[in-house]
Amino acid sequence: MEVRLSGDLDLSAAPGLADHVLALVDGGADVVLDVSAVAFVDCCGLTALERCLVLGGDRVRLSRTGDAVDGLARLVAGPASPLLRSATGPHAA
């Protein structure tokens, strides 16, 4: 199941995202996140994405990132982040 995100992924949206994605996984779905249309992301948003990737295991992956997610992930998450290992950037598929 592909989940496409757009707009802001911040303190107000992050908890709902993680809960939704992990509920889909608990229900048996494999989830592919496309965050290429996210215009703004803060540390709460990055944490929610990492939580989805770590707790979802092989059932959750990123298909596409984007400038907002890539930029902040590279700045604060570090090279070991599952965000940077899961997709190769804005044009990943």
CSV table of C-alpha atoms in Angstrom, one decimal:
chain,number,residue,atom,x,y,z
A,1,MET,CA,0.0,0.0,0.0
A,2,GLU,CA,1.4,3.4,-1.0
A,3,VAL,CA,1.0,6.3,1.4
A,4,ARG,CA,1.7,9.7,-0.1
A,5,LEU,CA,2.3,12.6,2.2
A,6,SER,CA,2.2,16.3,1.4
A,7,GLY,CA,2.2,19.6,3.2
A,8,ASP,CA,3.9,19.8,6.6
A,9,LEU,CA,5.2,16.9,8.6
A,10,ASP,CA,5.6,18.6,12.0
A,11,LEU,CA,4.7,18.3,15.7
A,12,SER,CA,1.0,18.3,14.9
A,13,ALA,CA,1.0,15.7,12.2
A,14,ALA,CA,3.8,13.4,13.2
A,15,PRO,CA,2.1,11.3,15.9
A,16,GLY,CA,-0.9,10.6,13.7
A,17,LEU,CA,1.4,9.5,10.8
A,18,ALA,CA,3.3,7.0,13.0
A,19,ASP,CA,0.1,5.6,14.5
A,20,HIS,CA,-1.6,5.2,11.1
A,21,VAL,CA,1.4,3.5,9.4
A,22,LEU,CA,2.0,1.2,12.2
A,23,ALA,CA,-1.7,0.3,12.4
A,24,LEU,CA,-1.6,-0.6,8.7
A,25,VAL,CA,1.4,-2.8,9.3
A,26,ASP,CA,-0.3,-4.5,12.3
A,27,GLY,CA,-3.2,-5.2,10.0
A,28,GLY,CA,-0.9,-7.0,7.6
A,29,ALA,CA,-0.1,-4.3,5.0
A,30,ASP,CA,3.3,-3.6,3.5
A,31,VAL,CA,3.6,0.2,3.4
A,32,VAL,CA,5.5,2.3,0.9
A,33,LEU,CA,5.9,5.9,2.0
A,34,ASP,CA,6.2,8.7,-0.7
A,35,VAL,CA,7.3,11.9,1.1
A,36,SER,CA,8.5,13.7,-2.0
A,37,ALA,CA,5.6,16.3,-1.7
A,38,VAL,CA,6.3,17.2,1.9
A,39,ALA,CA,7.1,20.9,1.9
A,40,PHE,CA,8.3,21.2,5.5
A,41,VAL,CA,9.5,18.7,8.1
A,42,ASP,CA,10.7,19.2,11.6
A,43,CYS,CA,12.5,16.9,14.0
A,44,CYS,CA,9.2,15.5,15.2
A,45,GLY,CA,8.4,14.5,11.6
A,46,LEU,CA,11.8,12.9,11.1
A,47,THR,CA,11.3,11.0,14.4
A,48,ALA,CA,7.9,9.7,13.2
A,49,LEU,CA,9.3,8.6,9.9
A,50,GLU,CA,12.2,6.8,11.6
A,51,ARG,CA,9.8,5.2,14.1
A,52,CYS,CA,7.7,3.9,11.2
A,53,LEU,CA,10.8,2.5,9.5
A,54,VAL,CA,12.3,0.9,12.6
A,55,LEU,CA,9.1,-0.5,14.1
A,56,GLY,CA,7.7,-1.5,10.8
A,57,GLY,CA,10.8,-3.4,9.9
A,58,ASP,CA,10.8,-4.9,6.4
A,59,ARG,CA,7.1,-4.0,6.1
A,60,VAL,CA,7.7,-0.2,5.7
A,61,ARG,CA,10.0,1.6,3.3
A,62,LEU,CA,10.4,4.9,1.6
A,63,SER,CA,9.9,5.1,-2.1
A,64,ARG,CA,10.7,8.7,-2.6
A,65,THR,CA,11.9,11.4,-0.4
A,66,GLY,CA,12.3,15.1,-1.3
A,67,ASP,CA,14.3,18.2,-0.6
A,68,ALA,CA,12.7,18.9,2.8
A,69,VAL,CA,13.1,15.4,4.2
A,70,ASP,CA,16.6,14.8,2.6
A,71,GLY,CA,17.9,18.1,3.8
A,72,LEU,CA,16.9,17.8,7.4
A,73,ALA,CA,17.8,14.1,7.6
A,74,ARG,CA,21.3,14.7,6.3
A,75,LEU,CA,21.7,17.6,8.8
A,76,VAL,CA,20.4,16.0,12.0
A,77,ALA,CA,19.9,12.3,11.6
A,78,GLY,CA,23.3,11.2,10.5
A,79,PRO,CA,24.5,8.5,8.0
A,80,ALA,CA,23.1,5.6,10.1
A,81,SER,CA,19.6,6.9,9.9
A,82,PRO,CA,17.0,4.5,8.4
A,83,LEU,CA,15.7,7.5,6.5
A,84,LEU,CA,18.9,7.8,4.5
A,85,ARG,CA,19.3,4.0,4.0
A,86,SER,CA,15.7,3.5,2.8
A,87,ALA,CA,15.6,5.8,-0.2
A,88,THR,CA,18.2,7.4,-2.4
A,89,GLY,CA,16.6,10.8,-2.7
A,90,PRO,CA,13.9,12.7,-4.5
A,91,HIS,CA,14.0,10.5,-7.6
A,92,ALA,CA,14.2,7.1,-6.0
A,93,ALA,CA,11.5,4.7,-6.9
